[in-house]
Short mmCIF file of C-alpha atoms and ligand atoms in Angstrom, two decimals:
data_model
loop_
_atom_site.label_atom_id
_atom_site.label_comp_id
_atom_site.label_asym_id
_atom_site.label_seq_id
_atom_site.Cartn_x
_atom_site.Cartn_y
_atom_site.Cartn_z
CA MET A 1 86.34 290.42 164.01
CA PHE A 2 88.03 289.33 160.79
CA PHE A 3 89.48 291.71 158.26
CA SER A 4 90.85 291.20 154.78
CA ARG A 5 94.45 289.97 154.69
CA LYS A 6 95.09 291.30 151.20
CA VAL A 7 98.34 293.21 151.03
CA ILE A 8 99.46 296.72 150.23
CA THR A 9 102.59 296.67 148.13
CA GLU A 10 105.13 299.42 147.65
CA ASP A 11 103.85 300.20 144.17
CA GLN A 12 100.48 301.14 145.70
CA LEU A 13 102.20 303.94 147.61
CA VAL A 14 103.16 307.32 146.19
CA ASP A 15 106.77 308.37 145.71
CA LEU A 16 107.88 310.24 148.83
CA HIS A 17 111.19 311.76 147.74
CA GLY A 18 111.45 315.27 149.14
CA LYS A 19 108.65 314.58 151.64
CA VAL A 20 109.02 314.66 155.42
CA ALA A 21 107.18 312.43 157.93
CA ILE A 22 106.95 311.98 161.69
CA VAL A 23 105.81 308.65 163.15
CA THR A 24 105.50 308.26 166.92
CA GLY A 25 105.75 304.88 168.65
CA GLY A 26 108.15 304.02 165.83
CA ASN A 27 110.90 302.06 167.53
CA THR A 28 108.85 298.86 167.49
CA GLY A 29 105.63 297.25 166.23
CA ILE A 30 103.24 298.93 163.82
CA GLY A 31 105.00 302.32 163.99
CA TYR A 32 108.34 300.68 163.14
CA ALA A 33 106.91 298.86 160.12
CA THR A 34 105.13 302.04 158.97
CA ILE A 35 108.45 303.90 159.04
CA GLU A 36 109.99 301.14 156.94
CA PHE A 37 107.23 301.57 154.30
CA LEU A 38 107.70 305.35 154.19
CA ALA A 39 111.52 305.13 154.06
CA ARG A 40 111.31 302.62 151.19
CA LYS A 41 109.41 305.25 149.22
CA GLY A 42 112.14 307.83 149.84
CA ALA A 43 110.65 309.97 152.66
CA ARG A 44 112.82 311.60 155.30
CA VAL A 45 111.27 310.11 158.44
CA TYR A 46 111.50 311.18 162.06
CA MET A 47 111.00 308.37 164.55
CA GLY A 48 109.25 309.87 167.61
CA SER A 49 110.63 307.89 170.53
CA ARG A 50 111.61 308.46 174.18
CA ASN A 51 114.66 306.21 174.28
CA GLN A 52 117.73 306.98 172.19
CA GLY A 53 119.16 303.44 172.43
CA ARG A 54 115.94 301.78 171.24
CA ALA A 55 115.42 304.40 168.53
CA GLN A 56 118.99 304.12 167.22
CA LYS A 57 118.83 300.32 167.14
CA ALA A 58 115.53 300.40 165.23
CA ILE A 59 116.86 303.00 162.77
CA GLU A 60 119.96 300.91 162.06
CA GLU A 61 117.85 297.78 161.55
CA ILE A 62 115.51 299.48 159.07
CA GLU A 63 118.44 301.00 157.19
CA ALA A 64 120.10 297.57 156.96
CA LYS A 65 116.84 295.98 155.73
CA LEU A 66 116.44 298.57 152.98
CA GLN A 67 120.01 298.05 151.88
CA LYS A 68 119.75 294.26 151.96
CA SER A 69 116.57 294.24 149.90
CA GLY A 70 118.28 296.31 147.20
CA ASN A 71 116.04 299.34 147.81
CA ASP A 72 117.61 302.23 145.90
CA ASN A 73 116.70 304.84 148.48
CA GLN A 74 119.31 305.96 150.91
CA ALA A 75 117.18 305.66 154.06
CA SER A 76 116.96 308.94 155.91
CA ILE A 77 115.54 308.16 159.35
CA HIS A 78 116.18 310.37 162.36
CA TRP A 79 115.38 310.21 166.05
CA LEU A 80 112.89 312.79 167.32
CA GLN A 81 113.14 312.74 171.09
CA LEU A 82 109.77 312.89 172.82
CA ASP A 83 108.16 311.26 175.82
CA LEU A 84 104.45 310.90 175.20
CA LEU A 85 103.88 310.62 178.96
CA ASP A 86 104.91 314.26 179.17
CA PRO A 87 102.92 316.61 176.89
CA ARG A 88 105.36 319.44 177.73
CA SER A 89 108.25 317.47 176.19
CA VAL A 90 106.06 316.84 173.15
CA LYS A 91 105.36 320.56 172.76
CA GLU A 92 109.10 321.25 173.01
CA ALA A 93 109.96 318.56 170.44
CA ALA A 94 107.35 319.90 168.01
CA THR A 95 108.55 323.49 168.45
CA GLU A 96 112.16 322.45 167.80
CA PHE A 97 111.04 320.47 164.76
CA ILE A 98 109.35 323.54 163.28
CA ALA A 99 112.56 325.53 163.72
CA LYS A 100 114.53 322.80 161.92
CA GLU A 101 112.32 321.53 159.08
CA GLU A 102 110.59 323.53 156.38
CA ARG A 103 107.84 321.06 155.67
CA LEU A 104 105.89 318.19 157.17
CA ASP A 105 103.85 315.96 154.87
CA ILE A 106 102.88 313.04 157.06
CA LEU A 107 102.15 312.92 160.77
CA GLY A 108 101.32 309.51 162.21
CA ASP A 109 100.85 308.36 165.80
CA SER A 110 101.15 304.82 167.01
CA PRO A 111 101.91 304.56 170.74
CA PHE A 112 100.59 302.07 173.27
CA GLY A 113 100.35 303.45 176.83
CA PRO A 114 99.87 302.36 180.50
CA TYR A 115 97.12 303.12 183.08
CA TYR A 116 98.00 305.48 185.96
CA LEU A 117 97.35 309.11 186.90
CA ASN A 118 100.35 311.30 186.20
CA GLN A 119 101.56 314.38 188.11
CA ASP A 120 99.03 316.55 186.26
CA GLY A 121 96.17 314.35 187.44
CA LEU A 122 95.63 312.84 184.00
CA LEU A 123 95.29 309.19 183.10
CA ASP A 124 98.52 307.99 181.47
CA VAL A 125 96.85 305.86 178.84
CA MET A 126 94.90 308.95 177.70
CA VAL A 127 98.05 311.10 177.80
CA VAL A 128 100.21 308.69 175.77
CA ASN A 129 97.58 307.52 173.30
CA TYR A 130 95.68 310.77 172.78
CA ILE A 131 96.64 313.99 174.64
CA SER A 132 100.32 314.04 173.65
CA HIS A 133 99.43 313.36 170.05
CA PHE A 134 96.90 316.20 170.23
CA VAL A 135 99.74 318.47 171.45
CA LEU A 136 102.06 317.25 168.70
CA THR A 137 99.44 317.75 165.99
CA GLU A 138 98.23 321.16 167.14
CA THR A 139 101.78 322.48 167.57
CA LEU A 140 102.78 321.22 164.12
CA LEU A 141 99.56 322.39 162.47
CA PRO A 142 100.96 325.70 161.15
CA LEU A 143 103.79 323.78 159.43
CA LEU A 144 101.40 321.11 158.10
CA ARG A 145 99.08 323.83 156.76
CA ARG A 146 101.98 325.68 155.16
CA THR A 147 103.17 322.44 153.53
CA ALA A 148 99.64 321.91 152.19
CA THR A 149 99.93 325.14 150.16
CA LEU A 150 103.06 323.92 148.31
CA ASP A 151 102.83 322.60 144.72
CA ASP A 152 102.07 318.88 144.53
CA SER A 153 101.55 318.58 148.26
CA ASP A 154 99.34 315.87 149.72
CA VAL A 155 99.49 316.34 153.49
CA ARG A 156 98.07 313.60 155.69
CA ILE A 157 97.55 313.17 159.43
CA VAL A 158 96.99 309.62 160.63
CA ASN A 159 95.86 308.46 164.10
CA VAL A 160 96.22 304.77 164.87
CA SER A 161 93.01 303.84 166.66
CA SER A 162 91.46 300.41 167.12
CA THR A 163 88.25 298.63 166.24
CA SER A 164 87.92 298.03 169.98
CA HIS A 165 86.74 301.66 170.32
CA THR A 166 83.31 300.27 169.40
CA TYR A 167 83.03 298.70 172.88
CA VAL A 168 83.00 302.11 174.59
CA THR A 169 79.75 303.87 175.32
CA THR A 170 80.15 307.39 176.58
CA ASP A 171 77.77 310.31 176.60
CA SER A 172 80.12 313.11 177.58
CA PHE A 173 83.67 314.40 177.26
CA VAL A 174 82.95 317.53 179.26
CA GLY A 175 85.58 318.17 181.96
CA LYS A 176 88.73 316.44 183.13
CA GLU A 177 86.75 313.71 184.95
CA ASN A 178 85.42 312.41 181.65
CA LEU A 179 88.87 312.50 180.07
CA ASN A 180 90.12 310.48 183.04
CA LYS A 181 87.21 308.08 183.14
CA GLN A 182 88.18 304.55 184.20
CA PHE A 183 85.96 301.59 183.56
CA GLY A 184 86.73 299.37 186.54
CA ASP A 185 89.65 297.66 188.19
CA THR A 186 89.42 294.43 186.22
CA LEU A 187 91.10 293.27 183.02
CA THR A 188 87.94 294.16 181.07
CA GLY A 189 87.84 297.53 182.83
CA TYR A 190 91.46 298.25 181.84
CA LEU A 191 90.69 297.25 178.26
CA ILE A 192 87.70 299.59 178.04
CA THR A 193 89.77 302.40 179.56
CA TYR A 194 92.33 301.82 176.79
CA GLU A 195 89.54 301.68 174.22
CA ASN A 196 88.26 305.06 175.44
CA SER A 197 91.62 306.56 174.40
CA LYS A 198 91.21 304.89 171.00
CA LEU A 199 87.73 306.47 170.72
CA ALA A 200 89.41 309.80 171.50
CA ASN A 201 91.79 309.23 168.56
CA ILE A 202 88.87 309.07 166.13
CA LEU A 203 86.95 311.95 167.74
CA HIS A 204 90.13 314.03 167.45
CA ILE A 205 90.77 313.18 163.78
CA LYS A 206 87.17 313.96 162.83
CA ASN A 207 87.14 317.26 164.71
CA LEU A 208 90.49 318.17 163.14
CA GLN A 209 89.16 317.44 159.65
CA THR A 210 86.12 319.64 160.33
CA ARG A 211 88.33 322.52 161.51
CA LEU A 212 90.74 322.17 158.56
CA ASN A 213 87.88 322.03 156.07
CA ALA A 214 86.43 325.20 157.59
CA GLN A 215 89.80 326.86 156.91
CA SER A 216 89.90 325.36 153.37
CA SER A 217 93.19 323.69 154.23
CA PRO A 218 93.59 320.66 151.92
CA ILE A 219 94.85 318.15 154.49
CA THR A 220 93.52 314.60 154.75
CA CYS A 221 92.98 313.33 158.30
CA LEU A 222 92.49 309.61 158.81
CA ALA A 223 92.05 307.21 161.71
CA ILE A 224 92.88 303.56 161.21
CA HIS A 225 92.56 300.17 162.85
CA PRO A 226 95.71 298.12 162.09
CA GLY A 227 94.21 294.67 162.64
CA ALA A 228 95.27 292.26 165.38
CA VAL A 229 99.05 292.34 165.37
CA MET A 230 101.58 290.43 167.49
CA THR A 231 103.63 293.26 169.00
CA VAL A 232 105.43 294.00 172.27
CA GLY A 233 102.28 295.72 173.56
CA VAL A 234 99.97 292.82 172.68
CA SER A 235 102.43 290.26 174.01
CA GLY A 236 102.65 292.18 177.31
CA PHE A 237 98.87 292.31 177.50
CA LEU A 238 98.51 288.55 176.87
CA ASN A 239 101.13 287.88 179.56
CA SER A 240 98.90 289.74 182.01
CA VAL A 241 95.81 287.60 181.26
CA PRO A 242 95.47 285.05 184.08
CA PHE A 243 95.29 281.34 183.14
CA PHE A 244 94.55 281.73 179.40
CA GLY A 245 97.31 284.24 178.52
CA TRP A 246 99.86 281.60 177.58
CA PHE A 247 97.29 279.66 175.52
CA LEU A 248 96.14 282.83 173.70
CA LYS A 249 99.72 283.87 172.96
CA VAL A 250 101.31 280.59 171.96
CA ILE A 251 98.39 278.72 170.36
CA LEU A 252 95.91 281.31 169.10
CA GLY A 253 98.42 284.13 168.52
CA PRO A 254 100.05 282.62 165.41
CA LEU A 255 96.61 281.82 163.97
CA PHE A 256 94.93 285.18 164.51
CA LEU A 257 97.63 287.81 164.92
CA THR A 258 99.48 289.25 161.95
CA SER A 259 103.06 290.46 161.51
CA TRP A 260 104.21 294.05 162.09
CA THR A 261 104.48 294.56 158.33
CA GLN A 262 100.94 293.34 157.69
CA GLY A 263 99.79 295.49 160.62
CA ALA A 264 101.44 298.59 159.13
CA MET A 265 99.77 298.27 155.73
CA THR A 266 96.66 300.25 156.62
CA SER A 267 98.69 303.07 158.20
CA ALA A 268 101.08 303.08 155.21
CA PHE A 269 98.09 303.29 152.87
CA ALA A 270 96.58 306.11 154.93
CA ALA A 271 99.91 307.98 154.96
CA ALA A 272 100.97 307.40 151.36
CA GLY A 273 98.41 305.34 149.41
CA LYS A 274 98.22 306.25 145.71
CA GLU A 275 94.48 305.75 145.72
CA VAL A 276 94.07 308.45 148.38
CA ALA A 277 96.22 310.82 146.29
CA GLU A 278 94.24 310.11 143.11
CA THR A 279 90.88 310.48 144.85
CA ARG A 280 91.89 313.94 146.09
CA LYS A 281 92.19 315.08 142.46
CA SER A 282 88.70 313.92 141.44
CA LYS A 283 86.36 316.48 139.85
CA ASP A 284 83.45 314.96 141.73
CA GLU A 285 83.20 316.57 145.18
CA VAL A 286 81.87 313.47 146.98
CA GLU A 287 84.66 311.33 145.50
CA ARG A 288 87.26 314.03 146.24
CA ARG A 289 86.29 314.05 149.91
CA LYS A 290 85.98 310.28 150.17
CA TYR A 291 88.87 309.80 152.60
CA GLU A 292 88.49 313.03 154.62
CA GLY A 293 88.03 312.25 158.30
CA GLY A 294 87.73 308.58 157.31
CA TYR A 295 88.23 305.45 159.36
CA LEU A 296 90.16 302.65 157.63
CA VAL A 297 90.33 298.98 158.54
CA PRO A 298 92.61 296.29 157.06
CA VAL A 299 93.58 296.58 154.48
CA ALA A 300 92.77 300.02 153.22
CA ASN A 301 88.98 299.75 153.46
CA ILE A 302 86.82 302.67 154.52
CA SER A 303 84.62 301.60 157.42
CA GLU A 304 82.08 303.14 159.79
CA PRO A 305 83.35 303.85 163.32
CA SER A 306 80.94 303.73 166.28
CA THR A 307 78.04 306.18 166.57
CA TYR A 308 79.93 307.78 169.49
CA ALA A 309 82.97 308.37 167.26
CA LYS A 310 80.75 310.10 164.70
CA ASP A 311 78.99 312.27 167.27
CA GLU A 312 79.93 315.88 166.50
CA ARG A 313 78.94 317.01 170.00
CA LEU A 314 81.39 314.52 171.55
CA GLN A 315 84.06 315.59 169.04
CA ARG A 316 83.62 319.22 170.10
CA GLU A 317 83.46 318.41 173.82
CA LEU A 318 86.68 316.41 173.65
CA TYR A 319 88.43 319.23 171.78
CA GLU A 320 87.26 321.88 174.25
CA THR A 321 88.12 319.78 177.33
CA THR A 322 91.57 318.97 175.95
CA ILE A 323 92.31 322.64 175.25
CA GLU A 324 91.12 323.52 178.77
CA VAL A 325 93.16 320.82 180.51
CA LEU A 326 96.29 321.66 178.52
CA GLY A 327 95.74 325.36 179.28
CA GLU A 328 95.84 324.52 183.01
CA MET A 329 99.21 322.85 182.35
CA GLY A 330 100.49 325.99 180.61
CA ILE A 331 100.32 324.42 177.14
CA VAL A 332 98.55 326.81 174.80
CA PHE A 333 98.25 326.95 171.03
N1 LIG B 1 98.87 295.44 168.08
C1 LIG B 1 97.57 295.38 167.85
O1 LIG B 1 96.98 294.29 167.66
C2 LIG B 1 96.77 296.64 167.81
C3 LIG B 1 95.38 296.55 167.55
C4 LIG B 1 94.65 297.72 167.49
C5 LIG B 1 95.26 298.94 167.65
N2 LIG B 1 96.61 299.00 167.92
C6 LIG B 1 97.21 300.33 168.07
O2 LIG B 1 98.38 300.40 167.26
C7 LIG B 1 99.32 301.27 167.86
C8 LIG B 1 100.66 300.61 167.93
O3 LIG B 1 100.53 299.46 168.71
P1 LIG B 1 101.67 298.35 168.76
O4 LIG B 1 100.97 297.10 169.11
O5 LIG B 1 102.52 298.45 167.53
O6 LIG B 1 102.49 298.86 170.02
P2 LIG B 1 103.91 298.39 170.59
O7 LIG B 1 104.55 297.38 169.70
O8 LIG B 1 103.69 298.03 172.00
O9 LIG B 1 104.74 299.73 170.49
C9 LIG B 1 104.35 300.84 171.22
C10 LIG B 1 105.24 302.00 170.85
O10 LIG B 1 104.80 303.13 171.61
C11 LIG B 1 105.94 303.67 172.23
N3 LIG B 1 105.62 304.36 173.45
C12 LIG B 1 104.92 303.89 174.52
N4 LIG B 1 104.93 304.82 175.49
C13 LIG B 1 105.67 305.87 175.02
C14 LIG B 1 106.04 307.11 175.55
N5 LIG B 1 105.69 307.48 176.78
N6 LIG B 1 106.78 307.97 174.79
C15 LIG B 1 107.18 307.61 173.55
N7 LIG B 1 106.85 306.44 172.99
C16 LIG B 1 106.10 305.58 173.73
C17 LIG B 1 106.84 302.48 172.51
O11 LIG B 1 108.14 302.94 172.80
P3 LIG B 1 109.02 302.27 173.98
O12 LIG B 1 109.80 301.17 173.32
O13 LIG B 1 109.86 303.42 174.45
O14 LIG B 1 108.06 301.77 175.01
C18 LIG B 1 106.70 301.74 171.20
O15 LIG B 1 107.52 302.31 170.22
C19 LIG B 1 98.74 301.67 169.21
O16 LIG B 1 98.13 302.93 169.05
C20 LIG B 1 97.69 300.60 169.48
O17 LIG B 1 96.67 301.13 170.29
C21 LIG B 1 97.36 297.88 168.00
#
């Protein structure tokens, strides 16, 4: 599938001085480039990452890039320690964050996870890509909602999904077995299992928007597809493809895969796009709600996700099952 390669420039993003953001999966790839966009606009950004060495290296690199490019903002990027394989560590990190920071304006998730059952009997790819982000979001929700009551606030929650979610057909998210559903022990099966977690990202964002709207909390929740981007995760996947992997990576990769920066443009737009901010102020209700619960594809275009992603029953089922499973693990909200 081909998407527009137009670009989002810094002047299409709002000023973020005084604003606070968290981006997970930020020490490389799309998350890294998203942090760079937000730091360039003056935000204080927390890089959610499990490895201090990798986080510190990435932070230093981004700081050096900002300085070298003559960006006036003193980058303020900090490591937020969390392991998305372990929802309990995520809950802890979010609770500590609330004790430390008075506001949170942008919450973005961008991890890329593996495929095993963990000690809680949950599928890792679901835990890293969806469940841990659910824990992070729900724990931080009181702070996000409080921030949304401040003057001039424009709070946004962004889930990085994928257009590949459209390949998943599922009729139920009732019970742990559906959360853990695997689609076969082949490369295609692994891909669909991954895509199921990307479907969960959209179901989550839509359910969250519905709940926040019911509470009249003016927060914009968005899911995005970043495009096809050459990252560590994609490179690792292509390496695992028998026979054609090398060809795909070396020959087709440069033709069809974009850079990290290009790949971060849709998430940067979702997190800080001026157009989103201006739309929120519209007097027309339909226009004002244009981005709420929306699904964006490159670059910054509203698109329709799959019929499964839009299914309110599935959205509710996923929410209820997640709460139930986390409750069994002693994680309550
Ligand atoms: N690249 C694409 O073409 C593409 C297309 C569609 C959607 N996406 C989505 O875009 C997002 C970012 O993908 P990417 O390609 O930029 O990924 P990536 O370059 O492989 O980076 C993945 C990030 O997730 C982090 N991560 C993985 N497991 C973690 C854990 N247990 N705890 C904390 N952090 C963890 C990694 O940290 P470590 O360094 O510690 O592993 C890394 O920072 C993903 O949600 C992916 O599904 C990507």
